[in-house]
Amino acid sequence: MAATRTAVFRPTISRKIVLLVVVALFVSAPVGLICWVSQARASEALGTAGRNLLVVQSFMHAGMMHVAVRGDVQAVLDSTNSAAALFSAFDKHASAFRADLTAVLSLKGSPEVSKELEPVRDAMDRYLAAAEDSFQAARSGNAPRCAESWNAF
């Protein structure tokens, strides 16, 4: 009878090392891909959050300029003289307010934030126009027009 030989897999040390490397590649490739995709999504989310924070910061600064403009109008209405410092402060605050509003609307935050800020622009332009009208009335010394424009303001 002829002896039959069966092929037996006898792992040598070099075969074990090759098998270990192949298994490590098959395991680490999906894990690396998952990490890479997660990092890209996190980076995108942080970028969006940073832009939204800039929008909020500019909007808060515009809010401070709103208070300054209102204070300037109140100060000129309450004062008995036409102080040049009041007029220059108003001009400075009004221009800063407009610049802040323009900056807020030019920043590209999330679409939801941009959509909510669009209607604010027209209202703020009307508000600044009323403030300037009140200021011009106070500057000219026209008391009835001052009272009328302050009520509209």
mmCIF file of N, CA, C and O in Angstrom, residues 32-68:
data_model
loop_
_atom_site.group_PDB
_atom_site.id
_atom_site.type_symbol
_atom_site.label_atom_id
_atom_site.label_comp_id
_atom_site.label_asym_id
_atom_site.label_seq_id
_atom_site.Cartn_x
_atom_site.Cartn_y
_atom_site.Cartn_z
ATOM 1 N N GLY A 32 -8.990 52.884 11.223
ATOM 2 C CA GLY A 32 -8.378 54.117 10.737
ATOM 3 C C GLY A 32 -9.345 54.926 9.881
ATOM 4 O O GLY A 32 -9.393 56.153 9.983
ATOM 5 N N LEU A 33 -10.111 54.254 9.047
ATOM 6 C CA LEU A 33 -11.087 54.939 8.215
ATOM 7 C C LEU A 33 -12.168 55.601 9.063
ATOM 8 O O LEU A 33 -12.552 56.752 8.817
ATOM 9 N N ILE A 34 -12.634 54.897 10.072
ATOM 10 C CA ILE A 34 -13.645 55.464 10.970
ATOM 11 C C ILE A 34 -13.084 56.688 11.690
ATOM 12 O O ILE A 34 -13.752 57.720 11.804
ATOM 13 N N CYS A 35 -11.864 56.611 12.160
ATOM 14 C CA CYS A 35 -11.226 57.745 12.842
ATOM 15 C C CYS A 35 -11.059 58.925 11.894
ATOM 16 O O CYS A 35 -11.289 60.071 12.278
ATOM 17 N N TRP A 36 -10.668 58.654 10.674
ATOM 18 C CA TRP A 36 -10.454 59.732 9.700
ATOM 19 C C TRP A 36 -11.763 60.454 9.384
ATOM 20 O O TRP A 36 -11.820 61.676 9.362
ATOM 21 N N VAL A 37 -12.832 59.696 9.161
ATOM 22 C CA VAL A 37 -14.141 60.299 8.872
ATOM 23 C C VAL A 37 -14.637 61.090 10.086
ATOM 24 O O VAL A 37 -15.150 62.205 9.951
ATOM 25 N N SER A 38 -14.467 60.541 11.280
ATOM 26 C CA SER A 38 -14.905 61.233 12.491
ATOM 27 C C SER A 38 -14.136 62.525 12.687
ATOM 28 O O SER A 38 -14.709 63.551 13.072
ATOM 29 N N GLN A 39 -12.851 62.506 12.423
ATOM 30 C CA GLN A 39 -12.040 63.718 12.568
ATOM 31 C C GLN A 39 -12.463 64.770 11.568
ATOM 32 O O GLN A 39 -12.546 65.960 11.891
ATOM 33 N N ALA A 40 -12.772 64.380 10.349
ATOM 34 C CA ALA A 40 -13.215 65.335 9.331
ATOM 35 C C ALA A 40 -14.548 65.959 9.722
ATOM 36 O O ALA A 40 -14.739 67.172 9.596
ATOM 37 N N ARG A 41 -15.469 65.155 10.250
ATOM 38 C CA ARG A 41 -16.768 65.690 10.685
ATOM 39 C C ARG A 41 -16.603 66.614 11.889
ATOM 40 O O ARG A 41 -17.262 67.651 11.971
ATOM 41 N N ALA A 42 -15.733 66.243 12.823
ATOM 42 C CA ALA A 42 -15.509 67.098 13.992
ATOM 43 C C ALA A 42 -14.873 68.423 13.580
ATOM 44 O O ALA A 42 -15.227 69.478 14.109
ATOM 45 N N SER A 43 -13.954 68.377 12.646
ATOM 46 C CA SER A 43 -13.319 69.599 12.164
ATOM 47 C C SER A 43 -14.339 70.512 11.495
ATOM 48 O O SER A 43 -14.333 71.727 11.714
ATOM 49 N N GLU A 44 -15.219 69.945 10.701
ATOM 50 C CA GLU A 44 -16.264 70.734 10.047
ATOM 51 C C GLU A 44 -17.220 71.346 11.076
ATOM 52 O O GLU A 44 -17.601 72.516 10.979
ATOM 53 N N ALA A 45 -17.573 70.575 12.089
ATOM 54 C CA ALA A 45 -18.474 71.078 13.132
ATOM 55 C C ALA A 45 -17.822 72.205 13.923
ATOM 56 O O ALA A 45 -18.470 73.198 14.259
ATOM 57 N N LEU A 46 -16.545 72.074 14.216
ATOM 58 C CA LEU A 46 -15.846 73.137 14.943
ATOM 59 C C LEU A 46 -15.746 74.404 14.106
ATOM 60 O O LEU A 46 -15.867 75.515 14.631
ATOM 61 N N GLY A 47 -15.522 74.246 12.807
ATOM 62 C CA GLY A 47 -15.474 75.413 11.935
ATOM 63 C C GLY A 47 -16.808 76.142 11.895
ATOM 64 O O GLY A 47 -16.864 77.372 11.972
ATOM 65 N N THR A 48 -17.891 75.389 11.809
ATOM 66 C CA THR A 48 -19.226 75.988 11.809
ATOM 67 C C THR A 48 -19.512 76.663 13.143
ATOM 68 O O THR A 48 -20.052 77.772 13.184
ATOM 69 N N ALA A 49 -19.142 76.011 14.234
ATOM 70 C CA ALA A 49 -19.358 76.603 15.555
ATOM 71 C C ALA A 49 -18.550 77.888 15.713
ATOM 72 O O ALA A 49 -19.043 78.879 16.271
ATOM 73 N N GLY A 50 -17.336 77.909 15.193
ATOM 74 C CA GLY A 50 -16.516 79.116 15.262
ATOM 75 C C GLY A 50 -17.129 80.262 14.486
ATOM 76 O O GLY A 50 -17.147 81.408 14.955
ATOM 77 N N ARG A 51 -17.653 79.962 13.298
ATOM 78 C CA ARG A 51 -18.314 81.011 12.508
ATOM 79 C C ARG A 51 -19.561 81.514 13.207
ATOM 80 O O ARG A 51 -19.830 82.715 13.248
ATOM 81 N N ASN A 52 -20.329 80.601 13.801
ATOM 82 C CA ASN A 52 -21.533 81.017 14.524
ATOM 83 C C ASN A 52 -21.170 81.868 15.740
ATOM 84 O O ASN A 52 -21.887 82.812 16.068
ATOM 85 N N LEU A 53 -20.068 81.544 16.397
ATOM 86 C CA LEU A 53 -19.632 82.360 17.536
ATOM 87 C C LEU A 53 -19.229 83.756 17.087
ATOM 88 O O LEU A 53 -19.471 84.742 17.793
ATOM 89 N N LEU A 54 -18.607 83.869 15.922
ATOM 90 C CA LEU A 54 -18.275 85.190 15.398
ATOM 91 C C LEU A 54 -19.530 85.997 15.098
ATOM 92 O O LEU A 54 -19.575 87.207 15.344
ATOM 93 N N VAL A 55 -20.553 85.327 14.577
ATOM 94 C CA VAL A 55 -21.819 86.009 14.317
ATOM 95 C C VAL A 55 -22.420 86.507 15.623
ATOM 96 O O VAL A 55 -22.846 87.661 15.731
ATOM 97 N N VAL A 56 -22.418 85.658 16.642
ATOM 98 C CA VAL A 56 -22.975 86.046 17.939
ATOM 99 C C VAL A 56 -22.161 87.184 18.553
ATOM 100 O O VAL A 56 -22.725 88.144 19.091
ATOM 101 N N GLN A 57 -20.840 87.111 18.448
ATOM 102 C CA GLN A 57 -19.994 88.170 19.001
ATOM 103 C C GLN A 57 -20.269 89.500 18.300
ATOM 104 O O GLN A 57 -20.414 90.537 18.961
ATOM 105 N N SER A 58 -20.346 89.490 16.991
ATOM 106 C CA SER A 58 -20.633 90.722 16.261
ATOM 107 C C SER A 58 -22.023 91.236 16.591
ATOM 108 O O SER A 58 -22.238 92.448 16.707
ATOM 109 N N PHE A 59 -22.974 90.337 16.750
ATOM 110 C CA PHE A 59 -24.330 90.743 17.089
ATOM 111 C C PHE A 59 -24.378 91.365 18.482
ATOM 112 O O PHE A 59 -25.078 92.358 18.703
ATOM 113 N N MET A 60 -23.606 90.808 19.419
ATOM 114 C CA MET A 60 -23.554 91.384 20.765
ATOM 115 C C MET A 60 -22.907 92.763 20.745
ATOM 116 O O MET A 60 -23.347 93.680 21.450
ATOM 117 N N HIS A 61 -21.872 92.933 19.926
ATOM 118 C CA HIS A 61 -21.241 94.248 19.816
ATOM 119 C C HIS A 61 -22.220 95.240 19.191
ATOM 120 O O HIS A 61 -22.278 96.409 19.601
ATOM 121 N N ALA A 62 -22.997 94.796 18.225
ATOM 122 C CA ALA A 62 -24.022 95.665 17.644
ATOM 123 C C ALA A 62 -25.059 96.040 18.698
ATOM 124 O O ALA A 62 -25.544 97.179 18.722
ATOM 125 N N GLY A 63 -25.362 95.117 19.594
ATOM 126 C CA GLY A 63 -26.277 95.431 20.690
ATOM 127 C C GLY A 63 -25.718 96.506 21.606
ATOM 128 O O GLY A 63 -26.445 97.392 22.073
ATOM 129 N N MET A 64 -24.421 96.448 21.861
ATOM 130 C CA MET A 64 -23.795 97.495 22.681
ATOM 131 C C MET A 64 -23.827 98.832 21.963
ATOM 132 O O MET A 64 -24.048 99.883 22.578
ATOM 133 N N MET A 65 -23.619 98.813 20.648
ATOM 134 C CA MET A 65 -23.682 100.059 19.888
ATOM 135 C C MET A 65 -25.117 100.598 19.870
ATOM 136 O O MET A 65 -25.334 101.805 19.878
ATOM 137 N N HIS A 66 -26.099 99.700 19.891
ATOM 138 C CA HIS A 66 -27.495 100.128 19.978
ATOM 139 C C HIS A 66 -27.726 100.912 21.264
ATOM 140 O O HIS A 66 -28.338 101.982 21.264
ATOM 141 N N VAL A 67 -27.225 100.391 22.368
ATOM 142 C CA VAL A 67 -27.380 101.078 23.649
ATOM 143 C C VAL A 67 -26.644 102.415 23.618
ATOM 144 O O VAL A 67 -27.148 103.428 24.127
ATOM 145 N N ALA A 68 -25.470 102.441 23.002
ATOM 146 C CA ALA A 68 -24.703 103.691 22.917
ATOM 147 C C ALA A 68 -25.439 104.730 22.075
ATOM 148 O O ALA A 68 -25.497 105.911 22.440
#
